[in-house]
mmCIF file with all atom_site columns, C-alpha atoms and ligand atoms in Angstrom:
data_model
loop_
_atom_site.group_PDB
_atom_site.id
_atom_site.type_symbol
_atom_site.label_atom_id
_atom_site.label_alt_id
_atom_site.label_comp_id
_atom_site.label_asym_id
_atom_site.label_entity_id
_atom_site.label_seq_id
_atom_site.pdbx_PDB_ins_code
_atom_site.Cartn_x
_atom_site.Cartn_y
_atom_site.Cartn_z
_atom_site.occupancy
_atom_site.B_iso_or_equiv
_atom_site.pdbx_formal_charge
_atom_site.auth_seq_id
_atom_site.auth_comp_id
_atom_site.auth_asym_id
_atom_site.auth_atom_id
_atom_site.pdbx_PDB_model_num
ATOM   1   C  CA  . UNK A 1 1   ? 0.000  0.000   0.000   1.00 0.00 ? 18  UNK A CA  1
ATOM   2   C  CA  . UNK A 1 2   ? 1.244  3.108   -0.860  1.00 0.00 ? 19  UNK A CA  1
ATOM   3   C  CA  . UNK A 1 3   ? 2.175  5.720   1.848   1.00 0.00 ? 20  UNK A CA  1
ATOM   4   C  CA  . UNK A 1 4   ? 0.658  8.868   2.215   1.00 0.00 ? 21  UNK A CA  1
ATOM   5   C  CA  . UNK A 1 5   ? 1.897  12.071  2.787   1.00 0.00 ? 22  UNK A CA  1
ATOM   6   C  CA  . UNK A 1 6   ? -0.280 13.932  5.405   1.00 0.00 ? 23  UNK A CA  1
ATOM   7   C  CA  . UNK A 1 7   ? 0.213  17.502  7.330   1.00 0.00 ? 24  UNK A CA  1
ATOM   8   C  CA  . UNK A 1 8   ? 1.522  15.736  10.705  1.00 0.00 ? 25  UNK A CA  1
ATOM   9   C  CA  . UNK A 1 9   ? 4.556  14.890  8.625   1.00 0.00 ? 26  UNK A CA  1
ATOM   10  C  CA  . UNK A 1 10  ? 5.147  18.807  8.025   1.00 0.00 ? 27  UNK A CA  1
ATOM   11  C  CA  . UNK A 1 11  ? 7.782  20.051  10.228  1.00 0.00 ? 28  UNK A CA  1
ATOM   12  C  CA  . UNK A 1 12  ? 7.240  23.688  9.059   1.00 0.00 ? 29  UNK A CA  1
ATOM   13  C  CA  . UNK A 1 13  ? 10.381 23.841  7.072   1.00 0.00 ? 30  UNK A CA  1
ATOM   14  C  CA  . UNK A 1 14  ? 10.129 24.673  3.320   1.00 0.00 ? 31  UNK A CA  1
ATOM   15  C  CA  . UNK A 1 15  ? 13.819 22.955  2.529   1.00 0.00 ? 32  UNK A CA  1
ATOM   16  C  CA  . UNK A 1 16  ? 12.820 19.997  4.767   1.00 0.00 ? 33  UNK A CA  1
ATOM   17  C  CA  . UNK A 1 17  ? 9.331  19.019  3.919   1.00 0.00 ? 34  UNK A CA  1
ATOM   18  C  CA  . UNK A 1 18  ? 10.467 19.254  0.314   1.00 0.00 ? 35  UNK A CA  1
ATOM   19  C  CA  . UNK A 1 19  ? 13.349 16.636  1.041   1.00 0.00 ? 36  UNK A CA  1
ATOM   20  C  CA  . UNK A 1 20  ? 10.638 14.364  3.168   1.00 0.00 ? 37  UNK A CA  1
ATOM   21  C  CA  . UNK A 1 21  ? 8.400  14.304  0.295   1.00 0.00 ? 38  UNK A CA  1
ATOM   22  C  CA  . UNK A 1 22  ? 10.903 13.195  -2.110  1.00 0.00 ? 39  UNK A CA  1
ATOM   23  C  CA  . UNK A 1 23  ? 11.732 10.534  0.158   1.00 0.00 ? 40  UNK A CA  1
ATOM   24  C  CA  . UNK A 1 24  ? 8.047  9.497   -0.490  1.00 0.00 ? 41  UNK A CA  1
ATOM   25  C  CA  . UNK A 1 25  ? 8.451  9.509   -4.046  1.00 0.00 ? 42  UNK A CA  1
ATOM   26  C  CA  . UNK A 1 26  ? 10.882 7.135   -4.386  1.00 0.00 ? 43  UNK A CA  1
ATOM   27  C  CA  . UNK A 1 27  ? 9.354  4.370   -2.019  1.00 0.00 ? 44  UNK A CA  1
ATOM   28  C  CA  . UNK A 1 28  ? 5.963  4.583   -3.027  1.00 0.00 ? 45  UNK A CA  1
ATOM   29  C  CA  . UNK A 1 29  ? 8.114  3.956   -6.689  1.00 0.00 ? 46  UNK A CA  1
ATOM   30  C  CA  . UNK A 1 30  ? 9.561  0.537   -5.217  1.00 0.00 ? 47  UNK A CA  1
ATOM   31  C  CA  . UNK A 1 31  ? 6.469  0.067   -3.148  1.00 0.00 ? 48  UNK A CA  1
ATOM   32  C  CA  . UNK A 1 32  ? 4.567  -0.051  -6.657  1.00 0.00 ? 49  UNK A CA  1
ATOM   33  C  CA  . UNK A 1 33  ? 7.391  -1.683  -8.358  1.00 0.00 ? 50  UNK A CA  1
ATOM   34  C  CA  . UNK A 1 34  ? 6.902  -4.434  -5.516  1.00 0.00 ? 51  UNK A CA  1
ATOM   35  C  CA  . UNK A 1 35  ? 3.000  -4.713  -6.192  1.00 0.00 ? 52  UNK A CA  1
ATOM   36  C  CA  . UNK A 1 36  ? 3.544  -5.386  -9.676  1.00 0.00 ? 53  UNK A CA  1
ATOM   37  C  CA  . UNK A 1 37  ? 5.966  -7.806  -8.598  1.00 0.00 ? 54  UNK A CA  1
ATOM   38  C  CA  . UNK A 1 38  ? 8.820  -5.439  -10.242 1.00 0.00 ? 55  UNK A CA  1
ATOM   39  C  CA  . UNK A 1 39  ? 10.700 -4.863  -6.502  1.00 0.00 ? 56  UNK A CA  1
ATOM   40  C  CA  . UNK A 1 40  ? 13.607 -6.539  -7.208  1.00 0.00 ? 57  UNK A CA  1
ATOM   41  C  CA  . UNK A 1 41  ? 14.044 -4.554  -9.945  1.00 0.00 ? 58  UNK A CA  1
ATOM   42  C  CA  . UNK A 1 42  ? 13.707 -0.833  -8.223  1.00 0.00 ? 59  UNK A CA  1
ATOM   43  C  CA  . UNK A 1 43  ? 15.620 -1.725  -5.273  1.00 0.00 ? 60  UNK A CA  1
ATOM   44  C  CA  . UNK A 1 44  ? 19.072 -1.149  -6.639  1.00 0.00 ? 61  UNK A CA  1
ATOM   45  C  CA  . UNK A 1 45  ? 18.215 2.142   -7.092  1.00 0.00 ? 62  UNK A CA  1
ATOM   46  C  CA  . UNK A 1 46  ? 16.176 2.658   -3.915  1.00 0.00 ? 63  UNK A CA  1
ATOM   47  C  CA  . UNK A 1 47  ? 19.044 1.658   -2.179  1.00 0.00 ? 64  UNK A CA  1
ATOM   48  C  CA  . UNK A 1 48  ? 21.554 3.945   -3.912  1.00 0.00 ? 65  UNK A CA  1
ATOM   49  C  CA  . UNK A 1 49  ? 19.049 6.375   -3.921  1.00 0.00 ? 66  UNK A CA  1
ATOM   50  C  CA  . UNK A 1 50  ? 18.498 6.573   -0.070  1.00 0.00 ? 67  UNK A CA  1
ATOM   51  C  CA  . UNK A 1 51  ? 22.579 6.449   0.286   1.00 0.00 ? 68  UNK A CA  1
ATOM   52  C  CA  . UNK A 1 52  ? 22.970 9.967   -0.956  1.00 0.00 ? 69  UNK A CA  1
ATOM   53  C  CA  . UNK A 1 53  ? 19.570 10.980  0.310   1.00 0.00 ? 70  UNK A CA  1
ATOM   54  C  CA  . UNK A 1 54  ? 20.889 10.439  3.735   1.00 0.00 ? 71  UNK A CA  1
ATOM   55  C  CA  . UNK A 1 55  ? 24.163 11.888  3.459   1.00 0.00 ? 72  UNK A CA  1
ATOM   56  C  CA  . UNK A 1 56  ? 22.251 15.066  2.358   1.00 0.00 ? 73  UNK A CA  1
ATOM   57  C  CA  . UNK A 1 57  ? 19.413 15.210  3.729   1.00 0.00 ? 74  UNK A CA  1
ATOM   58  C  CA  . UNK A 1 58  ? 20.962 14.270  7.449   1.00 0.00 ? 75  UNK A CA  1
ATOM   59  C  CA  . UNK A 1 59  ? 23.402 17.393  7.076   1.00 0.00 ? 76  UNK A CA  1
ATOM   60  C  CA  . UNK A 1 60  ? 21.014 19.595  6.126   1.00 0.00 ? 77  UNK A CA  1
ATOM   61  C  CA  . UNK A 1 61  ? 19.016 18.912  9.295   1.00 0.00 ? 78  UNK A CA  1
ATOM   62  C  CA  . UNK A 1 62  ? 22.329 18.289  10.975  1.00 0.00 ? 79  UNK A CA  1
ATOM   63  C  CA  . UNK A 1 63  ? 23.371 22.064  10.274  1.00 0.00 ? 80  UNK A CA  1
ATOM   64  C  CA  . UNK A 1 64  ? 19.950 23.492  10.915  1.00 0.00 ? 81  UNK A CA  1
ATOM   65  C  CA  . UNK A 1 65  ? 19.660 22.472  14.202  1.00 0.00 ? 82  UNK A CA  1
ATOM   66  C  CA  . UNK A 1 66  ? 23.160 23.369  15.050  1.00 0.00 ? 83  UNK A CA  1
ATOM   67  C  CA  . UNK A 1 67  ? 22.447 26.827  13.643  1.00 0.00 ? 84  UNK A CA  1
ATOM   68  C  CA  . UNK A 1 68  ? 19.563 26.840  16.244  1.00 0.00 ? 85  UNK A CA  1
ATOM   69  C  CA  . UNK A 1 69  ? 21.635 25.967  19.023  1.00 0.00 ? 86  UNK A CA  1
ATOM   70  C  CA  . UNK A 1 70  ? 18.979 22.981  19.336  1.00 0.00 ? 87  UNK A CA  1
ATOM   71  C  CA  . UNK A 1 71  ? 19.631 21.073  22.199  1.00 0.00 ? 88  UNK A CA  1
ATOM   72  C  CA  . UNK A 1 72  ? 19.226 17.016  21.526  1.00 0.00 ? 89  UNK A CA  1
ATOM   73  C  CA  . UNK A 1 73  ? 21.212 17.344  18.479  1.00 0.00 ? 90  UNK A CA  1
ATOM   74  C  CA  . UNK A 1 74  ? 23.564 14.651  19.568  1.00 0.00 ? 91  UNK A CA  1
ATOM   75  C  CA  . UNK A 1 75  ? 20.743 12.532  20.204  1.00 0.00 ? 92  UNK A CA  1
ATOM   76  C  CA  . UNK A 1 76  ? 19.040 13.311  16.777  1.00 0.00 ? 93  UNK A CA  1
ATOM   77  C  CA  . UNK A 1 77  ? 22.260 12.826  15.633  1.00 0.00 ? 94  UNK A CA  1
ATOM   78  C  CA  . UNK A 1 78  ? 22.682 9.189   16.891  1.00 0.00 ? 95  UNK A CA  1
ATOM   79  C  CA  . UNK A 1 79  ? 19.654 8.215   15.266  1.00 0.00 ? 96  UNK A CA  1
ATOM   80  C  CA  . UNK A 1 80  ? 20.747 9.314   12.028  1.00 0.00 ? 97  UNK A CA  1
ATOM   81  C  CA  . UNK A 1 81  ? 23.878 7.496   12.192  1.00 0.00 ? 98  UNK A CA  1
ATOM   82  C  CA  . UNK A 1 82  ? 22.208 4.035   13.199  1.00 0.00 ? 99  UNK A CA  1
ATOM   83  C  CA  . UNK A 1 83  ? 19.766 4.549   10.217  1.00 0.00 ? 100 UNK A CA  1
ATOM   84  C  CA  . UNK A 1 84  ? 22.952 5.166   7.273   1.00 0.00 ? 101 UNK A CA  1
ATOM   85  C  CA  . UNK A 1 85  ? 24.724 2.205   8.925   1.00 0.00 ? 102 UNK A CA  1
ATOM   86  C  CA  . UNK A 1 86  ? 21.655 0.048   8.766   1.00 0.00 ? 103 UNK A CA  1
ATOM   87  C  CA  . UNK A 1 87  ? 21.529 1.362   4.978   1.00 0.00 ? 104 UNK A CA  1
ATOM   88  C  CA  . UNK A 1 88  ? 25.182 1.167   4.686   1.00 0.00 ? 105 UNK A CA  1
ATOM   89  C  CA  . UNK A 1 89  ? 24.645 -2.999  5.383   1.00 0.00 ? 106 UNK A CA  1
ATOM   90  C  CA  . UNK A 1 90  ? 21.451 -3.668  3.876   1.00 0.00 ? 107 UNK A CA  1
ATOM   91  C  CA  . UNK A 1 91  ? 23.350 -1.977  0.668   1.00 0.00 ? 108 UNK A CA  1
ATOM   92  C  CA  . UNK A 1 92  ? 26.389 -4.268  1.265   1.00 0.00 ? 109 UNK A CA  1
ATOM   93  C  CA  . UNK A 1 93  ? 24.193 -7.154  1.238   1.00 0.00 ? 110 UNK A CA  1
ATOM   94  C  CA  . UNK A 1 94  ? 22.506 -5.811  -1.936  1.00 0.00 ? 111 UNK A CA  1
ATOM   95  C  CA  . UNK A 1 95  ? 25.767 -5.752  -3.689  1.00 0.00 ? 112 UNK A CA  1
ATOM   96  C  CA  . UNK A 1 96  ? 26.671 -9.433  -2.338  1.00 0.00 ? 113 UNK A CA  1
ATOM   97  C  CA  . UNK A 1 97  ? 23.323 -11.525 -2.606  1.00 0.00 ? 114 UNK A CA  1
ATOM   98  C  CA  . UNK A 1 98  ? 21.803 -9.067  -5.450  1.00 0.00 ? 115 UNK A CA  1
ATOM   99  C  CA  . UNK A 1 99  ? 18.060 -7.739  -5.076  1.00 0.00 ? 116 UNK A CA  1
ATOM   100 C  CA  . UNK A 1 100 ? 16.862 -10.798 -3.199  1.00 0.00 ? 117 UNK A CA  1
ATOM   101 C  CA  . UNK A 1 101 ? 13.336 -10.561 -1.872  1.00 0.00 ? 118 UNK A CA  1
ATOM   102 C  CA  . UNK A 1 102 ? 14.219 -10.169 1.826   1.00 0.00 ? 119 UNK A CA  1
ATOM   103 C  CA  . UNK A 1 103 ? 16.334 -7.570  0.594   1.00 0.00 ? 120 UNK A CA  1
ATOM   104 C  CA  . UNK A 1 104 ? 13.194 -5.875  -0.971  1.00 0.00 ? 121 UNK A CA  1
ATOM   105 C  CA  . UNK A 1 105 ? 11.481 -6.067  2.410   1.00 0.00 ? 122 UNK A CA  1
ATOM   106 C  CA  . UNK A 1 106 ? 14.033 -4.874  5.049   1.00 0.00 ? 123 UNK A CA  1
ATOM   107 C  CA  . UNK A 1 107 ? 13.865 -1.417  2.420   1.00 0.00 ? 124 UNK A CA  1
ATOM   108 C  CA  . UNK A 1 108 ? 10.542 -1.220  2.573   1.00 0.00 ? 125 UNK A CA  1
ATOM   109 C  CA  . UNK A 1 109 ? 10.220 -2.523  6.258   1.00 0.00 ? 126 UNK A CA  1
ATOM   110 C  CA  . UNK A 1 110 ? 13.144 0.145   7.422   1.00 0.00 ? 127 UNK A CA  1
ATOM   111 C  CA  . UNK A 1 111 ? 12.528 3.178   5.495   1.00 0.00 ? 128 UNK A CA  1
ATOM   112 C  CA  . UNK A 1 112 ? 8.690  2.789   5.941   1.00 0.00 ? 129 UNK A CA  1
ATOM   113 C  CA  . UNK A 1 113 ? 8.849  2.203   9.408   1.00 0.00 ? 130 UNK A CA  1
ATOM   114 C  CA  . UNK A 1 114 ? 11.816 3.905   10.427  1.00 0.00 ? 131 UNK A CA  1
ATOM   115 C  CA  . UNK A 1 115 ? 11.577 7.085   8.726   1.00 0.00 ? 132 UNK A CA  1
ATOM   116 C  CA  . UNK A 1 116 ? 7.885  7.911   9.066   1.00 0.00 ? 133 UNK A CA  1
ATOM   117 C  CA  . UNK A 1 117 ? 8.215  8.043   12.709  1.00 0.00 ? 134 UNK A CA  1
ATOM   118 C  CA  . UNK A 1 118 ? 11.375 9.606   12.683  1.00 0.00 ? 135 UNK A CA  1
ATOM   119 C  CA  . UNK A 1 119 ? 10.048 12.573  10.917  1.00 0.00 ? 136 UNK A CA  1
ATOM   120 C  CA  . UNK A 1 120 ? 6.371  12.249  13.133  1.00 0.00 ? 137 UNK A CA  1
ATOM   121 C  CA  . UNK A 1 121 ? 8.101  11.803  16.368  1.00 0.00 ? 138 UNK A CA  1
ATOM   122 C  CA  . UNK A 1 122 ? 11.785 13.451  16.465  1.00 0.00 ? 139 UNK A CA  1
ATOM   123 C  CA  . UNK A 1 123 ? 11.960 15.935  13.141  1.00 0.00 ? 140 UNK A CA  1
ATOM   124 C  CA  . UNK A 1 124 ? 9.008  17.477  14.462  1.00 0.00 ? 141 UNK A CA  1
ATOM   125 C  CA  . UNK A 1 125 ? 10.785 18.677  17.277  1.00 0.00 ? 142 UNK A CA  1
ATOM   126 C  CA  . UNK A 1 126 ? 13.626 20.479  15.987  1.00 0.00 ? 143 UNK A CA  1
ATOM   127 C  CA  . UNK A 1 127 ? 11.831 21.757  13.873  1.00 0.00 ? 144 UNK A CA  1
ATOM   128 C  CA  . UNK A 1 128 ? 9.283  23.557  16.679  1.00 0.00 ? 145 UNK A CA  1
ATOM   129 C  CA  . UNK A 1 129 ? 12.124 24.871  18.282  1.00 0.00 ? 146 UNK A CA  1
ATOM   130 C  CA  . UNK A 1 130 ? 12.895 26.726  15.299  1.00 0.00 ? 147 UNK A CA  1
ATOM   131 C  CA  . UNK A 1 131 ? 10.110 27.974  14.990  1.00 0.00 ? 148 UNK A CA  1
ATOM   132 C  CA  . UNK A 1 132 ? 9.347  28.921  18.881  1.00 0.00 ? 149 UNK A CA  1
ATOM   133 C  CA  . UNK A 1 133 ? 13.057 30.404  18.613  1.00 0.00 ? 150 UNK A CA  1
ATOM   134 C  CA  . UNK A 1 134 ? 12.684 32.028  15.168  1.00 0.00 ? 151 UNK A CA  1
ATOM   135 C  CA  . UNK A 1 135 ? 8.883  34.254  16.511  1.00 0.00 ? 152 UNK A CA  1
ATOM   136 C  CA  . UNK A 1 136 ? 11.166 35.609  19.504  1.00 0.00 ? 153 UNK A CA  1
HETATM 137 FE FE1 . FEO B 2 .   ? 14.403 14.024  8.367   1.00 0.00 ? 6   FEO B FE1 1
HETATM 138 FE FE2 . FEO B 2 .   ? 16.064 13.553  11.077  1.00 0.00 ? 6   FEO B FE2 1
HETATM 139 O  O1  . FEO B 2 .   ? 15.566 13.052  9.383   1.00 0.00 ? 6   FEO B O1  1
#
């Protein structure tokens, strides 16, 4: 089933929504891919996809919050680092096995699961203490 994007993922920044909503994109791509029983063929490119996505998208938040002197950034931090690695092996194993069906899944399974929280429960808060700090 395809996931939706909905306005409790906003965080309220422009730059960052936009890079959320790409994310999105691209696994509602192999999430359709994988309903038309195409998966193994997108996930190559999910996977390389998400590789540069985080290196990107993490600094960007990464500098943000350090701009606004935002104070669990090492925690936020942490939880960015365990996601790449995760990546970093499930990628690994992509290049070792190929696009093996459990392969398929753990993307779907991680990002999916993962990320959507992530953003719900712990981008959301940096980003309302930019915006509390940004009205003062
Ligand atoms: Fe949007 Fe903290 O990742």
């Amino acid at each position: 089933m395809a996931i939706e994007w909905n306005e409790k993922l906003e965080i309220g920044i422009q730059e960052i929504d936009t890079q959320h909503k790409e994310l999105f994109k691209i696994m509602n791509n192999l999430i359709e891919a994988c309903n038309s029983g195409k998966g193994k063929e997108v996930v190559g490119n999910t996977l390389r996809f998400l590789k540069n996505y985080c290196i990107e998208h993490f600094k960007t938040e990464e500098k943000l919050m350090e701009k606004h002197n935002y104070p669990d950034l090492e925690k936020h931090k942490l939880q960015h680092y365990v996601f790449t690695q995760n990546i970093d092996k499930i990628y690994k194993d992509f290049e070792k096995d190929g696009p093996r069906v459990h392969i398929v899944i753990l993307v779907n399974q991680l990002v999916v699961n993962w990320f959507i929280n992530h953003i719900k429960k712990i981008d959301v808060l940096y980003g309302k203490h930019i915006k509390e700090h940004a009205e003062k």
